[in-house]
XYZ file of C-alpha atoms in Angstrom:
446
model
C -5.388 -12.477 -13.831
C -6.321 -11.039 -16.947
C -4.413 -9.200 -19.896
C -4.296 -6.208 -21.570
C -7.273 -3.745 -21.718
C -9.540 -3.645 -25.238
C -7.977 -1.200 -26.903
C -4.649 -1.196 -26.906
C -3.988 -0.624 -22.450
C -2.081 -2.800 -21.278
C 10.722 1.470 17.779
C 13.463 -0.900 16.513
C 15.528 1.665 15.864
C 15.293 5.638 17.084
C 13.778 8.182 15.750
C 16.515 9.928 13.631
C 16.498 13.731 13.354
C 14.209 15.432 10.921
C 15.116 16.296 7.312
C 14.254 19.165 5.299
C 12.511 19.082 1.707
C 14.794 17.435 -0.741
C 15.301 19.435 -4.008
C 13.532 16.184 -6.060
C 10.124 17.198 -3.958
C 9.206 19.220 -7.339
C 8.643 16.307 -8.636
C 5.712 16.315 -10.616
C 2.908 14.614 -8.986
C -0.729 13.757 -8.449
C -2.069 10.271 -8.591
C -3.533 7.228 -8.954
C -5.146 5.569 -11.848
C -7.650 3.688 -13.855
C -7.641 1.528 -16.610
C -10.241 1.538 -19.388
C -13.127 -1.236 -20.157
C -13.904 0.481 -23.681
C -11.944 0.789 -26.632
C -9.723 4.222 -26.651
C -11.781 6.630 -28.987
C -9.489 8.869 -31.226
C -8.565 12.355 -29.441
C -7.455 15.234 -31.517
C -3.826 16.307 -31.075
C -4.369 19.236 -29.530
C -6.103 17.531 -26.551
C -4.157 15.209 -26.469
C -1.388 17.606 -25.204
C -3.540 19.110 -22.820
C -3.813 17.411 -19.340
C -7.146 16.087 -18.594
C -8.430 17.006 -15.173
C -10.632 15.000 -12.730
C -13.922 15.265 -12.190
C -12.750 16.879 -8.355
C -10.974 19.573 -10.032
C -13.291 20.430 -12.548
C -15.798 21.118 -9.873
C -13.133 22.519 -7.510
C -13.726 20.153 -4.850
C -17.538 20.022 -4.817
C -18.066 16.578 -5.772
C -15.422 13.152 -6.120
C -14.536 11.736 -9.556
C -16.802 9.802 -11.183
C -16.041 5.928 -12.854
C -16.834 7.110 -16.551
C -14.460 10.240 -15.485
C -11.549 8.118 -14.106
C -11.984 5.833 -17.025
C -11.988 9.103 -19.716
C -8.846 10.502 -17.845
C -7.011 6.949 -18.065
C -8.254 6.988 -21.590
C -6.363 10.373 -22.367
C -3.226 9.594 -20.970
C -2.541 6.469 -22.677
C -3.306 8.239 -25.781
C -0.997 11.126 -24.780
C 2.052 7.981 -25.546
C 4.277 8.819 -22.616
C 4.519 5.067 -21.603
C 1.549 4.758 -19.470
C -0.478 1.258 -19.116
C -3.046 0.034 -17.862
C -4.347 -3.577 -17.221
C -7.323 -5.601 -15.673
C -5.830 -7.415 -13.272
C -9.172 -8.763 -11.791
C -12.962 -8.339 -11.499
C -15.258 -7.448 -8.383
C -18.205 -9.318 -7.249
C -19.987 -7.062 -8.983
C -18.508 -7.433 -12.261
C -16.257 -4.011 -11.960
C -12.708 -4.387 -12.824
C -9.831 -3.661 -11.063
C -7.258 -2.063 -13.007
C -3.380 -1.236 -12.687
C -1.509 1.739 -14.012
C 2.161 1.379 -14.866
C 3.913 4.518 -16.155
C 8.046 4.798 -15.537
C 10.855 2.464 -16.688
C 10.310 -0.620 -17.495
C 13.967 -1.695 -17.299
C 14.724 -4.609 -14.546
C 17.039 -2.837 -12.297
C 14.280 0.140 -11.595
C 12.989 1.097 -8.222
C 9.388 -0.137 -8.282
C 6.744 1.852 -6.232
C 3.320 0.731 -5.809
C 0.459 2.937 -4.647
C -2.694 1.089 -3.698
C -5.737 3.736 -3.685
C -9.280 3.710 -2.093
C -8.770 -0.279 -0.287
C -12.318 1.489 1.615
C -14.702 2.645 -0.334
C -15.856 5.226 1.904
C -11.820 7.127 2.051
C -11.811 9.100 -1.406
C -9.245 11.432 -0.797
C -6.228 9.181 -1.750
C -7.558 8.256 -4.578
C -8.089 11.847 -5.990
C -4.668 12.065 -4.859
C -3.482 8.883 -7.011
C -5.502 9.853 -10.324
C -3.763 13.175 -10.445
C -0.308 11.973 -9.518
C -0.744 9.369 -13.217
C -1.685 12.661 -14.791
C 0.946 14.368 -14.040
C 3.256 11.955 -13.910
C 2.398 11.291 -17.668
C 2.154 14.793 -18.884
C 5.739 15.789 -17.107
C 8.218 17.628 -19.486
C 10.303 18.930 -16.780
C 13.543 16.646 -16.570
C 13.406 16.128 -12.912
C 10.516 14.360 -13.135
C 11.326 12.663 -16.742
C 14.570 11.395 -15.087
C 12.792 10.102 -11.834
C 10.592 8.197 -14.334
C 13.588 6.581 -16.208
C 14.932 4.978 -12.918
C 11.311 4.002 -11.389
C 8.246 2.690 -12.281
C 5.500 3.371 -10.606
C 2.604 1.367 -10.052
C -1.162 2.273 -8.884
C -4.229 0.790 -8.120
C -6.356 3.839 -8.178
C -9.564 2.119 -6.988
C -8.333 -0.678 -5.142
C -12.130 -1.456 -3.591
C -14.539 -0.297 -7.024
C -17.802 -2.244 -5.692
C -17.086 0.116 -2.072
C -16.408 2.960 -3.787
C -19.914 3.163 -5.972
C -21.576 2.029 -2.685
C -20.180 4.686 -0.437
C -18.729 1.819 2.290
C -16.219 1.204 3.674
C -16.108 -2.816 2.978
C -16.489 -4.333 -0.372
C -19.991 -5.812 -1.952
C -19.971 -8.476 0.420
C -19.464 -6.176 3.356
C -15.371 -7.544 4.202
C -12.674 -5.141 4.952
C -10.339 -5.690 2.111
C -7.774 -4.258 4.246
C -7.992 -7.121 6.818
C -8.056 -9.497 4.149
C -4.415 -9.577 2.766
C -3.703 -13.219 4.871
C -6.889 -15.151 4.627
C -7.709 -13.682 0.640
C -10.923 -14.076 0.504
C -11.919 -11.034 -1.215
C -10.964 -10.770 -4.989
C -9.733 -7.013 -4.053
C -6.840 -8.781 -2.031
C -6.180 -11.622 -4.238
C -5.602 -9.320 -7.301
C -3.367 -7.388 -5.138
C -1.217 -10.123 -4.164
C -0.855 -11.517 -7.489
C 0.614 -7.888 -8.395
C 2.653 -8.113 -5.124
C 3.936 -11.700 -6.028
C 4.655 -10.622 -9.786
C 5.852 -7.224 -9.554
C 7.835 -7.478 -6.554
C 7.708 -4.227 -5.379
C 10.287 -2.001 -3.074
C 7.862 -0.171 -1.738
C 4.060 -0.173 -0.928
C 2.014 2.991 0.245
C -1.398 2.432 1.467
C -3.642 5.633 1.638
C -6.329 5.957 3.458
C -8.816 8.672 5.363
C -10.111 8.594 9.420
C -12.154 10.244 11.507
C -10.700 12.386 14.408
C -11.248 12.149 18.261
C -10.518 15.657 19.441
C -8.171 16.767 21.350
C -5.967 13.319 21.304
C -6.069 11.878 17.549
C -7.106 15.025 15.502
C -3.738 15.643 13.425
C -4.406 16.278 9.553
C -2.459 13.716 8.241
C -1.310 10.136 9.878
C 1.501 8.108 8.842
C 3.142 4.703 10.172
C 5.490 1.944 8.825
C 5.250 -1.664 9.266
C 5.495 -2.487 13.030
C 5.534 -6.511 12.242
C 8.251 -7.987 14.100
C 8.633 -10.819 10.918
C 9.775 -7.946 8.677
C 13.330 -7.736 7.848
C 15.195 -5.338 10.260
C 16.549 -3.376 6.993
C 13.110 -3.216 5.543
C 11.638 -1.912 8.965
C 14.320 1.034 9.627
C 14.315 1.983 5.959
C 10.026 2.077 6.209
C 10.815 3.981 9.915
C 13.040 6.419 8.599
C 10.553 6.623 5.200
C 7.897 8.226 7.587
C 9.920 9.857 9.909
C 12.383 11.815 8.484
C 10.337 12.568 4.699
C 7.121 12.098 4.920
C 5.999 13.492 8.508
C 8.650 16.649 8.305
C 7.084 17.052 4.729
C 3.205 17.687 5.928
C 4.711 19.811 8.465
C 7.130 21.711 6.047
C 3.593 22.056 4.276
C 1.450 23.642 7.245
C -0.522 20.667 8.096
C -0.220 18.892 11.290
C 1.272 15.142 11.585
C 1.524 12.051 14.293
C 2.245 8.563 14.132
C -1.282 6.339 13.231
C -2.881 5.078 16.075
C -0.738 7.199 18.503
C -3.148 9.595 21.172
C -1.035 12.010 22.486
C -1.976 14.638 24.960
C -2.944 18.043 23.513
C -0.310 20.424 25.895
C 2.909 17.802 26.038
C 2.502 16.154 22.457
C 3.203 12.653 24.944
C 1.583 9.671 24.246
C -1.568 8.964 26.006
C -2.467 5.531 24.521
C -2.374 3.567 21.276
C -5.689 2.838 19.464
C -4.322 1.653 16.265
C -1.361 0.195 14.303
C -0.243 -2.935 15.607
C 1.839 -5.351 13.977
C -0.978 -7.765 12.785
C -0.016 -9.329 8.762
C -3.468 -8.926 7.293
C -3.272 -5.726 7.226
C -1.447 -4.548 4.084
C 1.244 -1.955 5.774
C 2.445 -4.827 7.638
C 2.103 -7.829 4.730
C 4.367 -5.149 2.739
C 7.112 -5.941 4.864
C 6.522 -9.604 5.454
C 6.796 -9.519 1.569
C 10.233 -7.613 1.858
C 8.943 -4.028 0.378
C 9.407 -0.777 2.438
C 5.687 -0.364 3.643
C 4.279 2.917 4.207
C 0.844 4.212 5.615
C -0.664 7.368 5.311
C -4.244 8.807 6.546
C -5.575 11.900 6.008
C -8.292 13.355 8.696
C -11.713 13.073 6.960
C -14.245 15.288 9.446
C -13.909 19.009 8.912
C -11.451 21.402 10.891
C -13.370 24.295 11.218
C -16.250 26.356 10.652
C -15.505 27.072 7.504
C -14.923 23.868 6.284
C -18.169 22.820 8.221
C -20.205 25.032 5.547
C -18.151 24.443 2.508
C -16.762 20.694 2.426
C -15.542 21.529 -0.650
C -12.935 23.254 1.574
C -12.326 20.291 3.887
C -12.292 17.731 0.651
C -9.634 19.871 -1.065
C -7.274 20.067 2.201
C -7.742 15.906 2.522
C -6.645 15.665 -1.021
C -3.651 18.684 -0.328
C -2.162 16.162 2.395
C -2.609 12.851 0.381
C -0.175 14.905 -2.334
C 2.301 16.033 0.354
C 3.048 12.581 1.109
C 3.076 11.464 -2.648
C 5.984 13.843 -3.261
C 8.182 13.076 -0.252
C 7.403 9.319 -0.590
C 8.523 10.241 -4.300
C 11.506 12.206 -3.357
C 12.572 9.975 -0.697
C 12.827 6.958 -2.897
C 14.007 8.531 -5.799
C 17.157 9.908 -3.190
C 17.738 6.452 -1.534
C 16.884 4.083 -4.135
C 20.506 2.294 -3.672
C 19.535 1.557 -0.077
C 16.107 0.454 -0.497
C 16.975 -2.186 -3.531
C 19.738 -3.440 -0.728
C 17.136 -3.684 2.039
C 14.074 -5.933 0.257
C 16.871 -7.730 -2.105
C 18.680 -8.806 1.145
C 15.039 -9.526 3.000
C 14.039 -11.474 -0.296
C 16.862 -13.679 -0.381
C 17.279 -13.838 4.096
C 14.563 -17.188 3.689
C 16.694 -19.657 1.926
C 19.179 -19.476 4.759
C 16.112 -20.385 7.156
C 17.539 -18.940 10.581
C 15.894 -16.600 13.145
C 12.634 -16.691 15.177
C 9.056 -16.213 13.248
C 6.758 -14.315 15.441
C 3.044 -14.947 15.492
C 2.199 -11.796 17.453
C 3.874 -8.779 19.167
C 4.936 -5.430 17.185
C 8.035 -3.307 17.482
C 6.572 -1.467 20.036
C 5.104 -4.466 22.158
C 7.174 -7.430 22.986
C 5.441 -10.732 21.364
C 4.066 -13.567 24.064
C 6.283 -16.389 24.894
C 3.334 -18.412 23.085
C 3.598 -16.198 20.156
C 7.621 -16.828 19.543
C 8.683 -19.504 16.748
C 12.056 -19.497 18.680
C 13.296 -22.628 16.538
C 10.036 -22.634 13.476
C 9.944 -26.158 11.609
C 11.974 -27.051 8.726
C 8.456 -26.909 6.922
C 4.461 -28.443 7.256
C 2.805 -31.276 5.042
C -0.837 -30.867 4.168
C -2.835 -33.687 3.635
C -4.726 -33.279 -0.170
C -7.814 -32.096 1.584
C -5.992 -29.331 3.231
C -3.764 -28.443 0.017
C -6.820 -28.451 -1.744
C -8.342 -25.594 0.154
C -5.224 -23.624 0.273
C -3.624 -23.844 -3.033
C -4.984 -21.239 -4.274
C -4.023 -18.347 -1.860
C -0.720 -20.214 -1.083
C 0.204 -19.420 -4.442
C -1.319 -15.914 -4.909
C 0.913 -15.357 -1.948
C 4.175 -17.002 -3.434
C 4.688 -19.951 -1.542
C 6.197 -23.155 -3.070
C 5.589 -26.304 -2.111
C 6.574 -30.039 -3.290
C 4.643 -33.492 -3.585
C 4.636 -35.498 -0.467
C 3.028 -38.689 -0.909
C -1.091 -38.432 -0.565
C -0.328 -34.557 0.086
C 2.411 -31.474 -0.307
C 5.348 -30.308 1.771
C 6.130 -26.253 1.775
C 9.662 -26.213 3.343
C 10.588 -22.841 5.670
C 14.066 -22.446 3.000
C 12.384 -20.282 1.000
C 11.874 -16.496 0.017
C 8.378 -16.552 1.935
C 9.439 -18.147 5.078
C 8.246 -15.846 7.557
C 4.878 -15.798 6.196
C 4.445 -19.830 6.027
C 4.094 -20.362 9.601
C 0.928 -17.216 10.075
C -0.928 -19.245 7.426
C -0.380 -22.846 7.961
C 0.665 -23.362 12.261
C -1.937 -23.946 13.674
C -1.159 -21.333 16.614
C -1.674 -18.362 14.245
C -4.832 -16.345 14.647
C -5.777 -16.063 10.724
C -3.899 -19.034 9.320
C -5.217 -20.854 6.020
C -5.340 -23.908 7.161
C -3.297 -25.925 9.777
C -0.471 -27.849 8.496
C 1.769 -30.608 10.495
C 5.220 -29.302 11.218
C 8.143 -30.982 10.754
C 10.669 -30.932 13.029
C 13.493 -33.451 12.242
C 15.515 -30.749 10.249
């Protein structure tokens, strides 16, 4: 992980009853970022007061934003001096960096919100979404916003998957899902993002992404879904429930665009389910590692194909309304936090510190909506696994991007289970679980 940027940049629970907009939804938003790999040039004062725009808006839609124009827009609005940075927190196969934007407080007892943009290359609407949201976010005079900034910092990864994003796919240059990746970390997409997840300990992660509708079952305009893992804490999973349930849904709605729960088909003339395609509880997906990493995790996809006609001969239409949604959901995600912050820093503080007492099951399968096999139930989990050198060897690395501890044990190491990761341990080292690291020899005599 690499410094500063030349130049200066550095159902458990039941669904409760819908809310209505919260005043803090004026919020000033539109997001996402991206850091600079030239030095800043000088910008007269003048521009430098006015807000740049994207390359989408300049061209109303036609066309996404360039790399030189996300890079000319992060440029700007560190130079504007409202507190914005930006840093290269890793490098693509193909030599692109990966950058994160920090703009907010930078005091230790903030809220800390991380939005991770564009994880496939081929889903650009979040990512317009993201760049506009640092834009504004930076250029905000109004005090709403200016005091939602001095209690939270906010955190983005505006082009979480560059080497996709130039290529128009939905993998990375070496054709993996860096979305199913956030277990095994093989791609240096995930591993960057784990380090950030490890250092910056975030309370809440959204993930935003695009899909492609099935009509008249899974056509809704905008998606959204918490973290159905059954190893998150039972705080973090209502509070990531409730997140999407009562804000974030009731907010695209409130907005005129139509909502479900991801993966959910539901029958066109009774709005009942029909059967679930998508969203399951597995880790390596990054909703769910949110949780297992005790932050509030929060999906949200935004229907890619066109709706109608219209939008059928002018995507600029359709492209705008994708990006429309992916802002809805920034500002009740924004709002929401910003209204329950007290709760949330309870929830992952309690699910951060639940490990060192070492109690409770550690399931290696299942969801909250589907009951885990007996076979899949750490009913009593080890007191912790030894690895033989070989074994360490080949797992240090992404046992410490993810956090975990460990201690010399003669020729190898021992990672106890009394520790803040504890859930996670046993889904990469027993040898039961489906994308383990590497299998490790429990210990039992506790």
């Amino acid at each position: 992980m690499t410094g500063p940027e030349p130049g200066g940049l550095s159902g458990r629970s039941g669904r409760g009853p819908r809310s209505s907009r919260h005043p803090v939804r004026n919020l000033a938003l539109t997001a996402a970022a991206v850091a600079l790999a030239v030095p800043l040039v000088t910008v007269p004062s003048e521009a430098a007061r006015t807000p740049p725009r994207t390359g989408f808006e300049a061209s109303d839609g036609a066309r996404w934003t360039g790399a030189d124009e996300e890079r000319s827009l992060l440029a700007a609005v560190v130079h504007h001096g409202a507190g914005a940075r930006v840093e290269r927190i890793g490098t693509t196969r193909q030599g692109r960096p990966l950058r994160l934007v920090r703009i907010g407080s930078g005091r230790p007892a903030a809220l800390t919100v991380l939005l991770v943009c564009g994880q496939h290359g081929d889903e650009p609407a979040g990512r317009e979404a993201c760049l506009t949201t640092i834009r504004d976010l930076a250029y905000a005079t109004d005090p709403a916003t200016r005091a939602f900034l001095s209690r939270t910092r906010v955190l983005v990864l505006p082009t979480a998957n560059p080497d996709g994003m130039a290529a128009g796919t939905r993998g990375n240059a070496d054709g993996l899902d860096v979305n199913r990746d956030h277990i095994a970390l093989r791609t240096a997409e995930a591993r960057a993002l784990a380090a950030v997840i490890r250092d910056r300990t975030p309370d809440v992660i959204e993930d935003l992404h695009e899909y492609g509708a099935t009509p008249p079952y899974y056509d809704k305009d905008l998606y959204a879904l918490w973290p159905r893992t059954l190893n998150a804490d039972d705080q973090v999973h209502d509070a990531s429930e409730r997140l999407v349930e009562r804000h974030v849904r009731p907010a695209a709605l409130d907005a005129g665009f139509s909502s479900g729960r991801y993966g959910v088909w539901t029958d066109p003339v009774t709005g009942d389910p029909v059967k679930q395609s998508a969203g399951d509880g597995q880790e390596r997906v990054l909703r769910n590692m949110a949780a297992v990493k005790h932050a509030l995790g929060l999906l949200v996809e935004s229907r890619a194909d066109a709706l109608s006609e219209a939008e059928r001969n002018d995507p600029a239409l359709a492209r705008r309304r994708r990006v429309r949604s992916q802002r809805v959901a920034l500002e009740a995600l924004f709002a929401s936090t910003d209204k329950e912050r007290a709760p949330i820093r309870a929830a992952t503080a309690r699910s951060r510190a639940a490990g060192f007492a070492d109690r409770g099951p550690v399931y290696l399968g299942g969801a909250d909506n589907e009951a885990a096999e007996p076979g899949e139930i750490l009913a009593d989990p080890p007191c912790g696994y030894r690895l033989t050198a070989e074994r360490y060897a080949g797992a240090r690395d992404e046992l410490a991007l993810h956090g975990v501890t460990s201690r010399p044990d003669g020729d190898g190491v021992y990672v106890t289970l009394r520790q803040s990761a504890r859930r996670l341990i046993p889904l990469l080292l027993d040898r039961r679980a489906a994308s383990r690291l590497t299998d490790g020899q429990p210990d039992t005599a506790c």
